[in-house]
mmCIF file with all atom_site columns, C-alpha atoms in Angstrom:
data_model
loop_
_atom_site.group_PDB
_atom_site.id
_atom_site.type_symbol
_atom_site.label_atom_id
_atom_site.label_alt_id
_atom_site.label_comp_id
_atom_site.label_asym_id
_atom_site.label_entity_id
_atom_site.label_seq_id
_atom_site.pdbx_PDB_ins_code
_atom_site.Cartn_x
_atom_site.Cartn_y
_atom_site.Cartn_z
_atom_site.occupancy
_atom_site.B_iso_or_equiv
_atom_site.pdbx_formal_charge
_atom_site.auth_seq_id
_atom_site.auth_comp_id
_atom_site.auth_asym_id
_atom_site.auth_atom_id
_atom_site.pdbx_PDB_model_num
ATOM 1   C CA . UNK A 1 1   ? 124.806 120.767 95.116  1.00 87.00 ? 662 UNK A CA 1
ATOM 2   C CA . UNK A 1 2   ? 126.626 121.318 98.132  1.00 90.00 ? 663 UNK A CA 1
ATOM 3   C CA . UNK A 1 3   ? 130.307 122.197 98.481  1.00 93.00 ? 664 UNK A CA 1
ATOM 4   C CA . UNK A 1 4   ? 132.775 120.813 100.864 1.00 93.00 ? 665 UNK A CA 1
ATOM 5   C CA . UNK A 1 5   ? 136.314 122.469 102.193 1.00 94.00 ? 666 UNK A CA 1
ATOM 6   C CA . UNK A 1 6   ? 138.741 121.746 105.163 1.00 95.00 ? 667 UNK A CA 1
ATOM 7   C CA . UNK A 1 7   ? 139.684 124.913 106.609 1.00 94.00 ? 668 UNK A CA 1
ATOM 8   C CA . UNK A 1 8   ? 142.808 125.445 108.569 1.00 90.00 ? 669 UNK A CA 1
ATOM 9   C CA . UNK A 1 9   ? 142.278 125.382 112.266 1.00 83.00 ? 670 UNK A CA 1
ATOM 10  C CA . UNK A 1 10  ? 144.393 128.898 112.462 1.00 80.00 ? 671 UNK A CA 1
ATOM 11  C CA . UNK A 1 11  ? 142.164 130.728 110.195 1.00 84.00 ? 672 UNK A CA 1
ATOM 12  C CA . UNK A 1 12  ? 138.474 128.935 111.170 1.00 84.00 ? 673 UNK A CA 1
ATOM 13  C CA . UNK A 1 13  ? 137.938 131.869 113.829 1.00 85.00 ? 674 UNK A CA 1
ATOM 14  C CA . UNK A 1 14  ? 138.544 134.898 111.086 1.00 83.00 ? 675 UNK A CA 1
ATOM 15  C CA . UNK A 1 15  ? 136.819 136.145 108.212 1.00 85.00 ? 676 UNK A CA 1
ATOM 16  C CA . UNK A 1 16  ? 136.270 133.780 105.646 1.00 88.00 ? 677 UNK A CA 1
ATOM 17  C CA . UNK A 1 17  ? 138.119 135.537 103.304 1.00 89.00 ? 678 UNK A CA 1
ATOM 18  C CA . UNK A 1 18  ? 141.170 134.872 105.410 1.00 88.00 ? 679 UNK A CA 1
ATOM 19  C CA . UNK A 1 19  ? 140.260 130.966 105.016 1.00 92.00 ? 680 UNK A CA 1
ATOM 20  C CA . UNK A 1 20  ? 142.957 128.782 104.173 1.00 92.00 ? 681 UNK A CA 1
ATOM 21  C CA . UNK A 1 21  ? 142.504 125.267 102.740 1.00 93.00 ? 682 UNK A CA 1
ATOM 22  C CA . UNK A 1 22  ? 144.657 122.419 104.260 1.00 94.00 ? 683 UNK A CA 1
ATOM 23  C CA . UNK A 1 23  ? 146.888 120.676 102.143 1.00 94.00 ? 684 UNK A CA 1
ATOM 24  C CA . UNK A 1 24  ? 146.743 116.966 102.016 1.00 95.00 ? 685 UNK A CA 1
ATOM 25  C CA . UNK A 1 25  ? 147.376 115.159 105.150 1.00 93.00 ? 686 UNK A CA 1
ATOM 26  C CA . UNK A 1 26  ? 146.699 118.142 107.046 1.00 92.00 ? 687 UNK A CA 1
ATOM 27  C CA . UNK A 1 27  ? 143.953 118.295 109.501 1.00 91.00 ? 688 UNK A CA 1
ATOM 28  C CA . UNK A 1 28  ? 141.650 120.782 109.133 1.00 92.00 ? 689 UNK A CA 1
ATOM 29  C CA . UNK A 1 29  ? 137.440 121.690 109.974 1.00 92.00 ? 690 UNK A CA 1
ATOM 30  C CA . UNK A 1 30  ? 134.734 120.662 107.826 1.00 94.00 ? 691 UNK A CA 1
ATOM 31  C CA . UNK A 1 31  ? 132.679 123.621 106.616 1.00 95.00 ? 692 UNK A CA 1
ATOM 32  C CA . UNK A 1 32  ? 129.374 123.277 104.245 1.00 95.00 ? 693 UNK A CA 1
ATOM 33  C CA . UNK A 1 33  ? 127.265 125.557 101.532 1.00 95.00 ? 694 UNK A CA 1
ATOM 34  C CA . UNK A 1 34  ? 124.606 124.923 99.338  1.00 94.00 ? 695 UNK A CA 1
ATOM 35  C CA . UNK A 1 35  ? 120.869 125.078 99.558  1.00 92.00 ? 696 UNK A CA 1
ATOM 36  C CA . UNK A 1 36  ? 120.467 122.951 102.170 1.00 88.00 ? 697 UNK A CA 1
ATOM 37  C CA . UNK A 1 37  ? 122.962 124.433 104.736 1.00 92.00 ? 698 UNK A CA 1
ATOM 38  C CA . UNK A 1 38  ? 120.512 125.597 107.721 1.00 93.00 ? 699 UNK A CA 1
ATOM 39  C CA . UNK A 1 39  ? 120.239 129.345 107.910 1.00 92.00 ? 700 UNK A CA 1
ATOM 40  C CA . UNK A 1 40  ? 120.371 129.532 111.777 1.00 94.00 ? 701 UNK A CA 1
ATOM 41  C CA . UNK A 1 41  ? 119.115 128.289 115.318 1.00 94.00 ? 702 UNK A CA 1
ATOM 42  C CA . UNK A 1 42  ? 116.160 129.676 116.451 1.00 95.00 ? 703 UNK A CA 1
ATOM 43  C CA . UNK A 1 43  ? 116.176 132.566 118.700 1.00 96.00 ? 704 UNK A CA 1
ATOM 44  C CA . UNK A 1 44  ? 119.943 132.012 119.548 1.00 96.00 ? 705 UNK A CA 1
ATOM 45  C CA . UNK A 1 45  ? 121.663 134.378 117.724 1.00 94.00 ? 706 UNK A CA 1
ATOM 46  C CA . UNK A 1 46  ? 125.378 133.819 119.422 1.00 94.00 ? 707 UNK A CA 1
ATOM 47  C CA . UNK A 1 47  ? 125.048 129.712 118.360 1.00 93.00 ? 708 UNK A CA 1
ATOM 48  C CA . UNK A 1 48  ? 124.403 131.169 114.951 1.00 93.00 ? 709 UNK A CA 1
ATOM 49  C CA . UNK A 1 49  ? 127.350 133.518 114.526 1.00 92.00 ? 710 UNK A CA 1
ATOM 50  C CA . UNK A 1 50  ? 129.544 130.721 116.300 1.00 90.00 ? 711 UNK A CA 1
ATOM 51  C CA . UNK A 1 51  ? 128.361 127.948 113.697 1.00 92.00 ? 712 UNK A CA 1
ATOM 52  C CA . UNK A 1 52  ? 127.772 130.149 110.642 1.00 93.00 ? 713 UNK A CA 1
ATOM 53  C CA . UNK A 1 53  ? 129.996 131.997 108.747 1.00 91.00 ? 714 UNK A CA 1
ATOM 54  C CA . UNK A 1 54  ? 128.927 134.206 105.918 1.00 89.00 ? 715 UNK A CA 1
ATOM 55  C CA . UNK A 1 55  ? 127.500 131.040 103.622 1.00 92.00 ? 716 UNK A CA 1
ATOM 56  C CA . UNK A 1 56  ? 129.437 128.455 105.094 1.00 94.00 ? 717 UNK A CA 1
ATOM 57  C CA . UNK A 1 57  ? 128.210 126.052 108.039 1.00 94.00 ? 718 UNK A CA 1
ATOM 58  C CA . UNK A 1 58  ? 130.849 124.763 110.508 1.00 93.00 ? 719 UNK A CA 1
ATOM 59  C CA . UNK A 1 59  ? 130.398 121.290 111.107 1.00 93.00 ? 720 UNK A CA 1
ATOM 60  C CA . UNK A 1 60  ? 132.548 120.747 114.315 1.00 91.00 ? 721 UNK A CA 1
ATOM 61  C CA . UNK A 1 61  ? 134.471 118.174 112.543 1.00 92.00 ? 722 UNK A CA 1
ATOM 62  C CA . UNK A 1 62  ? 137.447 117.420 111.990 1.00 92.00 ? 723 UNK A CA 1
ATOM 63  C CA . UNK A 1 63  ? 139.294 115.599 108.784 1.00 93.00 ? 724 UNK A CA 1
ATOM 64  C CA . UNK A 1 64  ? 142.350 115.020 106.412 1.00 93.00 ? 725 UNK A CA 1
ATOM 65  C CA . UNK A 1 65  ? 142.216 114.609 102.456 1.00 93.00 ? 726 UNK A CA 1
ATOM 66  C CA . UNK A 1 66  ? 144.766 113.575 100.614 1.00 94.00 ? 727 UNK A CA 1
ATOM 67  C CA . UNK A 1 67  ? 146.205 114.644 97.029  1.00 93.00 ? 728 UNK A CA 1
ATOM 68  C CA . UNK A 1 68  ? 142.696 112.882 95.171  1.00 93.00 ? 729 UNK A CA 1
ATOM 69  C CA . UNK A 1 69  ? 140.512 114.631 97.381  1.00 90.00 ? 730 UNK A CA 1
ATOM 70  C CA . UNK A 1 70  ? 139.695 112.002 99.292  1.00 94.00 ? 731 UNK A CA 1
ATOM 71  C CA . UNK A 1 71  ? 138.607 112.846 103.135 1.00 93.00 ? 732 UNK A CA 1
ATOM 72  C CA . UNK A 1 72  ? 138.834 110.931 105.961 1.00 91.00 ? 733 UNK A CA 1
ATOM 73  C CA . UNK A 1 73  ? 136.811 112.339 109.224 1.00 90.00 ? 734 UNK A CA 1
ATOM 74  C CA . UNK A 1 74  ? 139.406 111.813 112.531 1.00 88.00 ? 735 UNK A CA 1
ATOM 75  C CA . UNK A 1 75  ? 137.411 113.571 115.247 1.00 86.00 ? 736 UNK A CA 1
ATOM 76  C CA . UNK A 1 76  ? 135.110 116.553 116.343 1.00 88.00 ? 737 UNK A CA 1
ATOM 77  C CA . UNK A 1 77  ? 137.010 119.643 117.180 1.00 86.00 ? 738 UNK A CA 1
ATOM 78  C CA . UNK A 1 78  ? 135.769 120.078 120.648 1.00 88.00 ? 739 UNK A CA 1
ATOM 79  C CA . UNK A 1 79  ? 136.798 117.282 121.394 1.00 91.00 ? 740 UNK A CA 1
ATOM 80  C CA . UNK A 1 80  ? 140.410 117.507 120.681 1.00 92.00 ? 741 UNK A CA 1
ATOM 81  C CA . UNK A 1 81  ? 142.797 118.354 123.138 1.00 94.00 ? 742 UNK A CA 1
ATOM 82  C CA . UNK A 1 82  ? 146.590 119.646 123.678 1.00 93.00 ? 743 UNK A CA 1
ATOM 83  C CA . UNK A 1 83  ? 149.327 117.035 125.147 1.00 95.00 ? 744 UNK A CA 1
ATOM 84  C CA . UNK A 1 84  ? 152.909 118.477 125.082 1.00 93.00 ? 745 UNK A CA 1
ATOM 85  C CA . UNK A 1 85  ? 151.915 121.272 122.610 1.00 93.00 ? 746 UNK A CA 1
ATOM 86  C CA . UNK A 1 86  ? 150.804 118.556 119.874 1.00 92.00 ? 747 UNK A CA 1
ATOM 87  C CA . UNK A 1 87  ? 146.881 117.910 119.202 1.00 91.00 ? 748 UNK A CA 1
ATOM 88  C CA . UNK A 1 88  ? 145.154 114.777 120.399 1.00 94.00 ? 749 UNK A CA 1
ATOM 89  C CA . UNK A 1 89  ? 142.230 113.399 118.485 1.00 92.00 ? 750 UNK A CA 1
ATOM 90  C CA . UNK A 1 90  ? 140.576 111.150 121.016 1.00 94.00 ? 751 UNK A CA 1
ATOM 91  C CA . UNK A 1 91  ? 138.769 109.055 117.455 1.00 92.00 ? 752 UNK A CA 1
ATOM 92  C CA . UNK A 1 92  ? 141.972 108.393 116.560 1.00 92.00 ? 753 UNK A CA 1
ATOM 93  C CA . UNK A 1 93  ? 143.114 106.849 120.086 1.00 96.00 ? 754 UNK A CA 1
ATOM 94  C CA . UNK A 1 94  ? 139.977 105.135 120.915 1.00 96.00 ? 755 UNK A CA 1
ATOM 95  C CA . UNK A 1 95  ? 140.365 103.286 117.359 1.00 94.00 ? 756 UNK A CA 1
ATOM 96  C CA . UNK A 1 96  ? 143.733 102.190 117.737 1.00 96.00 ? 757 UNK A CA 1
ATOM 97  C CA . UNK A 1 97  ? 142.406 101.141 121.258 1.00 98.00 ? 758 UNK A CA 1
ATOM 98  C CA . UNK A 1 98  ? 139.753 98.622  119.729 1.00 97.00 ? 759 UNK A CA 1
ATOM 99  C CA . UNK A 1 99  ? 142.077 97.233  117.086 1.00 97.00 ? 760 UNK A CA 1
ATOM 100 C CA . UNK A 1 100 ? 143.478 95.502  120.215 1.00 98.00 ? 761 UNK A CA 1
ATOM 101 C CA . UNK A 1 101 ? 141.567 92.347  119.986 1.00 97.00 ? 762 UNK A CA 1
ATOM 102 C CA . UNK A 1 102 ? 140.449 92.132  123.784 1.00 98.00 ? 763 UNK A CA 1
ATOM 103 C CA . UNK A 1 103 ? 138.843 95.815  123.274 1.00 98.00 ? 764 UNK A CA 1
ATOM 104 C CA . UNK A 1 104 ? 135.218 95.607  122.820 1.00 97.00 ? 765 UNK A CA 1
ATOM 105 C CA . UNK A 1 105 ? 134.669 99.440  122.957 1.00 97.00 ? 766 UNK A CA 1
ATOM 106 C CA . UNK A 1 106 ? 136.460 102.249 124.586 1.00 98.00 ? 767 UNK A CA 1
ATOM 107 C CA . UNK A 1 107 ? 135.790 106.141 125.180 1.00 97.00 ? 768 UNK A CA 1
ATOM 108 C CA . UNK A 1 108 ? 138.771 108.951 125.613 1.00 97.00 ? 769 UNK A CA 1
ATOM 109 C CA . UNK A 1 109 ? 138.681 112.556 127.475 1.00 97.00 ? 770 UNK A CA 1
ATOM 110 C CA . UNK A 1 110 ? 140.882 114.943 128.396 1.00 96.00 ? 771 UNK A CA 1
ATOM 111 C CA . UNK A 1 111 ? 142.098 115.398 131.674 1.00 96.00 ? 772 UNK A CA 1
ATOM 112 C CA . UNK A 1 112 ? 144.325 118.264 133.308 1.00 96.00 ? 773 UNK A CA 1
ATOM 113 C CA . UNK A 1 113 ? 148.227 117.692 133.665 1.00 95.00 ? 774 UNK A CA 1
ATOM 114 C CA . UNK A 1 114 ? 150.770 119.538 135.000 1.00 94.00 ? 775 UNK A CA 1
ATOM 115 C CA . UNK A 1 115 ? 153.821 118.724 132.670 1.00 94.00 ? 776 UNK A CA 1
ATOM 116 C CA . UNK A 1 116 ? 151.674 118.103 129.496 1.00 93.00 ? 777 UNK A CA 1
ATOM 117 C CA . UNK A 1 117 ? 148.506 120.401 129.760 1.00 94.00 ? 778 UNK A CA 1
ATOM 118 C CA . UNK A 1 118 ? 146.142 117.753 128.977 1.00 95.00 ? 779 UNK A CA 1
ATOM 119 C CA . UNK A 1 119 ? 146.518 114.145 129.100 1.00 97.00 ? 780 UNK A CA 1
ATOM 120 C CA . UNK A 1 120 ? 144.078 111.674 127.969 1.00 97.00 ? 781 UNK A CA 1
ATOM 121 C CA . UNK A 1 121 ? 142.733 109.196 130.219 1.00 98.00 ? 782 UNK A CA 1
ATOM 122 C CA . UNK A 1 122 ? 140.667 106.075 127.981 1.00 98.00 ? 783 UNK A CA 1
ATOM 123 C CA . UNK A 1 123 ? 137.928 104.044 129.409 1.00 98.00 ? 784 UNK A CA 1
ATOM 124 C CA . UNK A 1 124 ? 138.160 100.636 127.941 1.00 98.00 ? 785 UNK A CA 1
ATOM 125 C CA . UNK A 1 125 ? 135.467 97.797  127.498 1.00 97.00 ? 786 UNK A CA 1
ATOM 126 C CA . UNK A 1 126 ? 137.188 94.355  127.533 1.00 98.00 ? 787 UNK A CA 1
ATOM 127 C CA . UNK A 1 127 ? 135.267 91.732  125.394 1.00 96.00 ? 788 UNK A CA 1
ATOM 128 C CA . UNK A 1 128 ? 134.068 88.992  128.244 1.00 95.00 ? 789 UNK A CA 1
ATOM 129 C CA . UNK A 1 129 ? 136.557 86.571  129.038 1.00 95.00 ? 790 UNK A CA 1
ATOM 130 C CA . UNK A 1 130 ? 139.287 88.760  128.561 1.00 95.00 ? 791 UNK A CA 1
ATOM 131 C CA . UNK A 1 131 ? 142.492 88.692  130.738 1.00 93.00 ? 792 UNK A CA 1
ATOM 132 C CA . UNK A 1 132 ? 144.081 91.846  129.932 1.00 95.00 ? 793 UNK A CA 1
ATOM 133 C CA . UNK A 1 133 ? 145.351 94.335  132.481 1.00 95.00 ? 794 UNK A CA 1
ATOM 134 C CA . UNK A 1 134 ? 145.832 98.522  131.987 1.00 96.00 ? 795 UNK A CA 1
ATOM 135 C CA . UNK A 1 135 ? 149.509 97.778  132.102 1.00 96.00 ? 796 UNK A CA 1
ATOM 136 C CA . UNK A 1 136 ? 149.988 95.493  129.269 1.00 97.00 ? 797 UNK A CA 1
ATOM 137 C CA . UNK A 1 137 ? 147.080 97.283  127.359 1.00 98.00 ? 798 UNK A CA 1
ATOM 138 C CA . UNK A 1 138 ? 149.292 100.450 128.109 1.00 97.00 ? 799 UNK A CA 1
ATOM 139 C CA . UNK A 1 139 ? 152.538 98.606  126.261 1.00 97.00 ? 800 UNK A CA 1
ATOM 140 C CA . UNK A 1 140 ? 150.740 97.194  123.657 1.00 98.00 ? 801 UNK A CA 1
ATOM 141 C CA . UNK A 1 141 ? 149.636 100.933 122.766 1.00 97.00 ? 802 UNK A CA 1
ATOM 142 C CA . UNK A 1 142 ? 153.271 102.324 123.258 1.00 96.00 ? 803 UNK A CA 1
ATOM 143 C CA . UNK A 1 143 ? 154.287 100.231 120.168 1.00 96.00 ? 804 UNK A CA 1
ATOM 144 C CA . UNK A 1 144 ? 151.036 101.842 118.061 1.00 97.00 ? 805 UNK A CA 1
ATOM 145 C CA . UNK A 1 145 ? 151.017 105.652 119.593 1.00 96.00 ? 806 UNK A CA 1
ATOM 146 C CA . UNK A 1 146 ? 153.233 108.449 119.839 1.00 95.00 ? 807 UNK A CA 1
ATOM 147 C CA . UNK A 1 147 ? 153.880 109.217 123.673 1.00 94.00 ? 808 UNK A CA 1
ATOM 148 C CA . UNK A 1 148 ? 151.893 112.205 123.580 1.00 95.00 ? 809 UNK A CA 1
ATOM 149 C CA . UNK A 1 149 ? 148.405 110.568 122.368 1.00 96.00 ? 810 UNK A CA 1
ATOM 150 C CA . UNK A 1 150 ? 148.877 107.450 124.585 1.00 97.00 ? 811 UNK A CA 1
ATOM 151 C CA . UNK A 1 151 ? 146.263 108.043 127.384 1.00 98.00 ? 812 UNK A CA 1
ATOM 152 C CA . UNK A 1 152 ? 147.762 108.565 130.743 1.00 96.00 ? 813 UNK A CA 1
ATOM 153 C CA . UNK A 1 153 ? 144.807 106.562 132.398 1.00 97.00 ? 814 UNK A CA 1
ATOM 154 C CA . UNK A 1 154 ? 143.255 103.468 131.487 1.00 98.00 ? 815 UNK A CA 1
ATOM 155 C CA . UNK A 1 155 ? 140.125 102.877 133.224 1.00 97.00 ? 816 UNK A CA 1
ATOM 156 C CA . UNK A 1 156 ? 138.615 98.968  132.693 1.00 97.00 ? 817 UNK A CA 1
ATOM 157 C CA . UNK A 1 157 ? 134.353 99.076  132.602 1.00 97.00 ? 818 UNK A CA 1
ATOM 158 C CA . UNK A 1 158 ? 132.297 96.849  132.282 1.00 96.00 ? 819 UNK A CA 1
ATOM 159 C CA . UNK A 1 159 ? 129.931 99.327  130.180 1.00 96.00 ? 820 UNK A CA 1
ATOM 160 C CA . UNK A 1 160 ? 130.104 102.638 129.076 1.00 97.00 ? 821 UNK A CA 1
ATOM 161 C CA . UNK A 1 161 ? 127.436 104.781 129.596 1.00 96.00 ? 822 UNK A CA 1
ATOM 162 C CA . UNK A 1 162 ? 125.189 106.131 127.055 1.00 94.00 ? 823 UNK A CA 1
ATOM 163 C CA . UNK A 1 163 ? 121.994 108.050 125.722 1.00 93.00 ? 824 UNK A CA 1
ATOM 164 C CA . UNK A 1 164 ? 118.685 106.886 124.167 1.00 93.00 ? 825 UNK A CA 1
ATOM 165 C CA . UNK A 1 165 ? 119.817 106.482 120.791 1.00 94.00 ? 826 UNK A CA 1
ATOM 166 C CA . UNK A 1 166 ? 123.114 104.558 121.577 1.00 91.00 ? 827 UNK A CA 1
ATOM 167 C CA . UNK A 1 167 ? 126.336 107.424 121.811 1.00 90.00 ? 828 UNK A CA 1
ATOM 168 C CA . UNK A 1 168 ? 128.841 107.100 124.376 1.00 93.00 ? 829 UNK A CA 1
ATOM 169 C CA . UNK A 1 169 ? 127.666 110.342 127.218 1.00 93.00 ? 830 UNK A CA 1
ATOM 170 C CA . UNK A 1 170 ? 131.635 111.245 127.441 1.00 92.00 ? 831 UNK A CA 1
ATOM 171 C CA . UNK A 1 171 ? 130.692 114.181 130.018 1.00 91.00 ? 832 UNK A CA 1
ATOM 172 C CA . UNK A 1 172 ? 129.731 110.751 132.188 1.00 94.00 ? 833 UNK A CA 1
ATOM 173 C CA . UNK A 1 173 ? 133.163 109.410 132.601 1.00 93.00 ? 834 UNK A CA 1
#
């Protein structure tokens, strides 16, 4: 068997005894053990200290759990970004972003800013036939985000690109 925590992002970077489980609703990084947990890349001995620590495998992603254990994935930790001193998880943007029902599809990144550090900017796939514009896109998010997650940019596409296998090439946009 395998077993499962959610670290706390302060701690991930130290020793493992220095590990602190997050408390529900807390977001912290998935880590892995057990007998199938890889033991290391080959010939890359920096990727393996990075990903491995001790036993444990960090995943790169990110979730919450609440008080039954129950964990809900909201992101990949490279991904995230700083807006105003408060965390950004672009999953979480990008699915409030298709819950608008003119939004086929859309990506977010992070972009430089001098007031908030980071600002997201969201490239947005209308479904066809749609007569939305970024502004009222933009207002209909201001009544579902906090300020700092709602993406500075909106950028309308008609695709977004990807790789073989189907995922969105972010490092594209």
């Amino acid at each position: 068997h395998a077993e499962i925590r959610l670290v706390a992002p302060d701690r991930i970077e130290g020793p493992v005894e220095g590990w602190r489980d997050v408390a529900p609703g807390e977001v912290g990084e998935v880590v892995v053990r057990g007998p199938i947990t890889m033991l290391g890349y080959w010939q890359r001995p920096e990727a393996t200290a990075a990903t491995l620590r001790g036993e444990w495998l960090r995943t790169g992603d990110l979730a919450t759990r609440d008080a039954d254990f129950d964990t809900t994935l909201v992101g990949r930790a490279r991904e995230m970004y700083i807006s105003g001193g408060e965390n950004v998880y672009p999953a979480e943007v990008e699915a409030t972003l298709v819950e608008h029902p003119d939004v086929v599809e859309a990506a977010v990144v992070a972009i430089p800013d001098r007031e908030w550090g980071e600002v997201g900017r969201a490239y947005v796939v209308l479904r066809e036939g749609a007569d939305l514009d970024r502004e009222a896109l933009a207002a209909w998010l201001a009544s579902r985000l906090a300020r700092y997650k709602q993406p500075r940019e909106i950028v309308l596409r008609e695709a977004l690109p990807r790789t073989a296998s189907g995922k969105v090439q972010k490092h594209r946009l």
